[in-house]
PDB file of C-alpha atoms in Angstrom:
ATOM      1  CA  ASP A  23      58.376 -20.534 -23.309  1.00  0.00           C
ATOM      2  CA  ALA A  24      56.767 -20.789 -19.871  1.00  0.00           C
ATOM      3  CA  ASN A  25      60.085 -21.953 -18.406  1.00  0.00           C
ATOM      4  CA  GLY A  26      62.013 -18.971 -19.756  1.00  0.00           C
ATOM      5  CA  THR A  27      63.748 -21.011 -22.452  1.00  0.00           C
ATOM      6  CA  SER A  28      64.425 -18.964 -25.564  1.00  0.00           C
ATOM      7  CA  LEU A  29      62.722 -20.246 -28.692  1.00  0.00           C
ATOM      8  CA  SER A  30      63.289 -19.343 -32.311  1.00  0.00           C
ATOM      9  CA  LEU A  31      61.175 -19.923 -35.392  1.00  0.00           C
ATOM     10  CA  SER A  32      64.214 -21.690 -36.856  1.00  0.00           C
ATOM     11  CA  ASP A  33      63.800 -24.326 -34.110  1.00  0.00           C
ATOM     12  CA  TYR A  34      60.663 -25.399 -35.965  1.00  0.00           C
ATOM     13  CA  VAL A  35      61.973 -25.776 -39.519  1.00  0.00           C
ATOM     14  CA  GLY A  36      60.261 -28.836 -40.935  1.00  0.00           C
ATOM     15  CA  THR A  37      56.968 -28.111 -39.189  1.00  0.00           C
ATOM     16  CA  PRO A  38      54.252 -25.948 -40.748  1.00  0.00           C
ATOM     17  CA  MET A  39      53.119 -23.399 -38.185  1.00  0.00           C
ATOM     18  CA  LEU A  40      50.439 -20.907 -37.350  1.00  0.00           C
ATOM     19  CA  VAL A  41      51.909 -18.345 -34.927  1.00  0.00           C
ATOM     20  CA  ASN A  42      49.393 -16.028 -33.285  1.00  0.00           C
ATOM     21  CA  LEU A  43      50.568 -12.887 -31.482  1.00  0.00           C
ATOM     22  CA  TRP A  44      48.019 -11.733 -28.935  1.00  0.00           C
ATOM     23  CA  ALA A  45      47.578  -9.940 -25.609  1.00  0.00           C
ATOM     24  CA  THR A  46      45.200 -10.180 -22.665  1.00  0.00           C
ATOM     25  CA  TRP A  47      44.243  -6.502 -23.086  1.00  0.00           C
ATOM     26  CA  CYS A  48      43.386  -6.923 -26.790  1.00  0.00           C
ATOM     27  CA  ALA A  49      39.615  -7.476 -27.083  1.00  0.00           C
ATOM     28  CA  PRO A  50      39.727  -8.948 -30.646  1.00  0.00           C
ATOM     29  CA  CYS A  51      42.505 -11.301 -29.509  1.00  0.00           C
ATOM     30  CA  VAL A  52      40.411 -12.565 -26.627  1.00  0.00           C
ATOM     31  CA  VAL A  53      37.405 -13.071 -28.909  1.00  0.00           C
ATOM     32  CA  GLU A  54      39.388 -15.286 -31.301  1.00  0.00           C
ATOM     33  CA  LEU A  55      41.111 -17.415 -28.620  1.00  0.00           C
ATOM     34  CA  PRO A  56      38.398 -20.128 -28.476  1.00  0.00           C
ATOM     35  CA  ALA A  57      38.507 -20.519 -32.281  1.00  0.00           C
ATOM     36  CA  LEU A  58      42.303 -20.800 -32.139  1.00  0.00           C
ATOM     37  CA  ASP A  59      42.033 -23.411 -29.401  1.00  0.00           C
ATOM     38  CA  ARG A  60      39.661 -25.507 -31.528  1.00  0.00           C
ATOM     39  CA  ALA A  61      41.790 -24.914 -34.654  1.00  0.00           C
ATOM     40  CA  ALA A  62      44.892 -26.207 -32.866  1.00  0.00           C
ATOM     41  CA  ALA A  63      43.228 -29.597 -32.400  1.00  0.00           C
ATOM     42  CA  GLN A  64      42.037 -29.665 -36.017  1.00  0.00           C
ATOM     43  CA  LEU A  65      45.381 -28.582 -37.505  1.00  0.00           C
ATOM     44  CA  SER A  66      47.407 -31.018 -35.426  1.00  0.00           C
ATOM     45  CA  LYS A  67      45.847 -33.827 -37.510  1.00  0.00           C
ATOM     46  CA  ASP A  68      47.878 -32.429 -40.446  1.00  0.00           C
ATOM     47  CA  SER A  69      50.995 -31.891 -38.279  1.00  0.00           C
ATOM     48  CA  ILE A  70      50.461 -28.120 -38.313  1.00  0.00           C
ATOM     49  CA  LYS A  71      51.583 -26.575 -35.052  1.00  0.00           C
ATOM     50  CA  LEU A  72      49.708 -23.637 -33.544  1.00  0.00           C
ATOM     51  CA  VAL A  73      51.649 -21.407 -31.174  1.00  0.00           C
ATOM     52  CA  LEU A  74      50.069 -18.596 -29.174  1.00  0.00           C
ATOM     53  CA  VAL A  75      52.643 -15.902 -28.421  1.00  0.00           C
ATOM     54  CA  SER A  76      51.577 -13.483 -25.712  1.00  0.00           C
ATOM     55  CA  VAL A  77      53.043  -9.985 -25.991  1.00  0.00           C
ATOM     56  CA  ASP A  78      51.883  -9.092 -22.471  1.00  0.00           C
ATOM     57  CA  ARG A  79      54.651  -7.460 -20.454  1.00  0.00           C
ATOM     58  CA  GLY A  80      53.784  -9.751 -17.547  1.00  0.00           C
ATOM     59  CA  GLY A  81      54.858 -12.787 -19.595  1.00  0.00           C
ATOM     60  CA  PRO A  82      53.715 -16.250 -18.477  1.00  0.00           C
ATOM     61  CA  ALA A  83      52.562 -14.978 -15.062  1.00  0.00           C
ATOM     62  CA  LYS A  84      49.964 -12.800 -16.805  1.00  0.00           C
ATOM     63  CA  ALA A  85      49.030 -14.933 -19.828  1.00  0.00           C
ATOM     64  CA  ILE A  86      48.822 -18.471 -18.423  1.00  0.00           C
ATOM     65  CA  PRO A  87      46.196 -17.768 -15.725  1.00  0.00           C
ATOM     66  CA  PHE A  88      44.238 -15.714 -18.276  1.00  0.00           C
ATOM     67  CA  LEU A  89      44.183 -18.660 -20.710  1.00  0.00           C
ATOM     68  CA  GLU A  90      43.407 -21.182 -17.969  1.00  0.00           C
ATOM     69  CA  GLN A  91      40.410 -19.119 -16.799  1.00  0.00           C
ATOM     70  CA  ARG A  92      39.024 -19.322 -20.334  1.00  0.00           C
ATOM     71  CA  GLY A  93      39.746 -23.032 -20.834  1.00  0.00           C
ATOM     72  CA  ILE A  94      42.310 -22.396 -23.599  1.00  0.00           C
ATOM     73  CA  ASN A  95      44.783 -25.273 -23.406  1.00  0.00           C
ATOM     74  CA  THR A  96      45.371 -26.840 -26.827  1.00  0.00           C
ATOM     75  CA  PRO A  97      47.944 -24.541 -28.477  1.00  0.00           C
ATOM     76  CA  HIS A  98      51.601 -24.378 -27.601  1.00  0.00           C
ATOM     77  CA  LEU A  99      52.568 -21.210 -25.757  1.00  0.00           C
ATOM     78  CA  GLY A 100      55.294 -18.645 -26.269  1.00  0.00           C
ATOM     79  CA  PHE A 101      55.916 -15.291 -24.653  1.00  0.00           C
ATOM     80  CA  ASP A 102      57.305 -12.056 -26.076  1.00  0.00           C
ATOM     81  CA  PRO A 103      57.120  -9.626 -23.129  1.00  0.00           C
ATOM     82  CA  LYS A 104      59.719  -7.272 -24.627  1.00  0.00           C
ATOM     83  CA  GLY A 105      58.171  -7.319 -28.101  1.00  0.00           C
ATOM     84  CA  GLN A 106      61.292  -8.642 -29.835  1.00  0.00           C
ATOM     85  CA  LEU A 107      59.469 -11.136 -32.068  1.00  0.00           C
ATOM     86  CA  ALA A 108      56.701  -8.642 -32.792  1.00  0.00           C
ATOM     87  CA  ARG A 109      59.317  -6.099 -33.947  1.00  0.00           C
ATOM     88  CA  ARG A 110      61.180  -8.662 -36.078  1.00  0.00           C
ATOM     89  CA  LEU A 111      57.918  -9.641 -37.769  1.00  0.00           C
ATOM     90  CA  ASN A 112      56.999  -5.954 -38.196  1.00  0.00           C
ATOM     91  CA  VAL A 113      53.669  -6.518 -36.450  1.00  0.00           C
ATOM     92  CA  ARG A 114      51.475  -3.418 -36.719  1.00  0.00           C
ATOM     93  CA  GLY A 115      48.377  -4.614 -34.878  1.00  0.00           C
ATOM     94  CA  LEU A 116      46.939  -7.378 -32.746  1.00  0.00           C
ATOM     95  CA  PRO A 117      45.967 -10.035 -33.208  1.00  0.00           C
ATOM     96  CA  SER A 118      48.478 -10.892 -35.911  1.00  0.00           C
ATOM     97  CA  THR A 119      48.911 -14.428 -37.145  1.00  0.00           C
ATOM     98  CA  LEU A 120      51.766 -15.764 -39.222  1.00  0.00           C
ATOM     99  CA  LEU A 121      51.318 -18.903 -41.309  1.00  0.00           C
ATOM    100  CA  LEU A 122      54.680 -20.512 -42.114  1.00  0.00           C
ATOM    101  CA  SER A 123      55.374 -23.332 -44.551  1.00  0.00           C
ATOM    102  CA  ALA A 124      57.362 -26.264 -43.162  1.00  0.00           C
ATOM    103  CA  ASP A 125      60.595 -25.093 -44.809  1.00  0.00           C
ATOM    104  CA  GLN A 126      59.791 -21.492 -43.823  1.00  0.00           C
ATOM    105  CA  SER A 127      60.290 -20.335 -47.411  1.00  0.00           C
ATOM    106  CA  LYS A 128      56.671 -19.128 -47.594  1.00  0.00           C
ATOM    107  CA  ALA A 129      54.833 -16.995 -45.065  1.00  0.00           C
ATOM    108  CA  TRP A 130      51.487 -15.289 -44.893  1.00  0.00           C
ATOM    109  CA  LEU A 131      50.534 -12.624 -42.340  1.00  0.00           C
ATOM    110  CA  PHE A 132      46.934 -12.145 -41.224  1.00  0.00           C
ATOM    111  CA  VAL A 133      46.069  -9.074 -39.154  1.00  0.00           C
ATOM    112  CA  GLY A 134      42.868  -9.010 -37.183  1.00  0.00           C
ATOM    113  CA  PRO A 135      40.666 -11.715 -35.724  1.00  0.00           C
ATOM    114  CA  PHE A 136      39.651 -14.708 -37.827  1.00  0.00           C
ATOM    115  CA  GLU A 137      37.403 -17.692 -37.265  1.00  0.00           C
ATOM    116  CA  TRP A 138      40.318 -20.134 -37.485  1.00  0.00           C
ATOM    117  CA  ASP A 139      38.191 -23.199 -36.792  1.00  0.00           C
ATOM    118  CA  THR A 140      35.696 -22.816 -39.661  1.00  0.00           C
ATOM    119  CA  PRO A 141      35.881 -25.346 -42.504  1.00  0.00           C
ATOM    120  CA  GLU A 142      36.589 -22.540 -45.014  1.00  0.00           C
ATOM    121  CA  VAL A 143      39.552 -21.110 -43.092  1.00  0.00           C
ATOM    122  CA  GLN A 144      40.876 -24.604 -42.357  1.00  0.00           C
ATOM    123  CA  ALA A 145      40.695 -25.416 -46.090  1.00  0.00           C
ATOM    124  CA  ASP A 146      42.500 -22.158 -46.935  1.00  0.00           C
ATOM    125  CA  ILE A 147      45.299 -22.975 -44.475  1.00  0.00           C
ATOM    126  CA  ARG A 148      45.713 -26.474 -45.910  1.00  0.00           C
ATOM    127  CA  ARG A 149      45.628 -25.130 -49.486  1.00  0.00           C
ATOM    128  CA  LEU A 150      48.285 -22.493 -48.761  1.00  0.00           C
ATOM    129  CA  LEU A 151      50.485 -25.129 -47.136  1.00  0.00           C
ATOM    130  CA  GLY A 152      49.871 -27.654 -49.919  1.00  0.00           C
ATOM    131  CA  LYS A 153      48.241 -30.154 -47.557  1.00  0.00           C
TER     132      LYS A 153
END
């Protein structure tokens, strides 16, 4: 996290999650950030947590000012400057977004930008999670 505390997906068992891996240098990532910000507010009504995980090597010092300049403040933030999470998830491109069921027994991986805040995508997320 921004304080350097190590986080693990297992810390969030019991909470359905949308985990988006992104970078400041990734144009499609930047394009989808506003939709993710709006989606975070919408999904929180169903107790679905959205976490933006920056893979920028500069960590929080690079990503936080970038997000602040764009008014992105709703999602929770994580940082993967060494690419450990990205490697564990076998991420092949950015943006990549992982949808995890609350018990983490089901997962879906979406590669590429999506309009996360549209009613259709929101309905798909809720349907996949059984909400």
